[in-house]
Coordinates of C-alpha atoms in Angstrom, one line a residue:
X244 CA -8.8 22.9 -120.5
X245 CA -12.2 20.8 -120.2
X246 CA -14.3 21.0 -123.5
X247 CA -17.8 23.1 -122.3
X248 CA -21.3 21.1 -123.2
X249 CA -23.6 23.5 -124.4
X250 CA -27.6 22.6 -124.2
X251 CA -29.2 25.8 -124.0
X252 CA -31.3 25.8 -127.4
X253 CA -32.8 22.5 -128.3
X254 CA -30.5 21.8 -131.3
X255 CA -27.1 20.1 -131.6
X256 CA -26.2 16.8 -130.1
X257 CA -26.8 17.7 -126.1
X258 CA -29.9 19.5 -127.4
X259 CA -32.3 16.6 -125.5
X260 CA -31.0 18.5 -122.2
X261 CA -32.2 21.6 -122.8
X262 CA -34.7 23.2 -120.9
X263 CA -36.3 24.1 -124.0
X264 CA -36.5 20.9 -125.3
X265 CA -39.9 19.7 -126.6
X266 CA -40.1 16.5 -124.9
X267 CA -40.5 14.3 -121.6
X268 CA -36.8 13.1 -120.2
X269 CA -37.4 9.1 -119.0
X270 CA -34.7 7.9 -116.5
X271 CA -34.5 4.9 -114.2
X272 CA -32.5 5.1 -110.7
X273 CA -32.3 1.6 -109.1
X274 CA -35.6 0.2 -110.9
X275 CA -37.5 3.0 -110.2
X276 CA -38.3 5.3 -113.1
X277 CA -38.5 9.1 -113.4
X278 CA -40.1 11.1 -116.1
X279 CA -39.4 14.9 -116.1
X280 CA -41.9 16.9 -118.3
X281 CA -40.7 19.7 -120.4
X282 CA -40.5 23.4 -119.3
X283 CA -42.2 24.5 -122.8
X284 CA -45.2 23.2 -123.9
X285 CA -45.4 23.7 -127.8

């Protein structure tokens, strides 16, 4: 059975994917970069 990854609330180790999450996420993608601001502004 495949293990679940949880990221609802903004603690735990996948916690930085949350939704809730109280800061930017940065990616690249073939040089360019992305940022992605968060849902909730605290």
């Amino acid at each position: 059975m495949p293990q679940e990854i949880r990221f609802c609330k903004p603690e735990g180790v996948y916690g930085f994917l949350s939704p809730l999450a109280a800061f930017p996420i940065k990616m690249s993608v073939d040089g360019e970069y992305f940022i992605f601001p968060p849902v909730m502004r605290f």
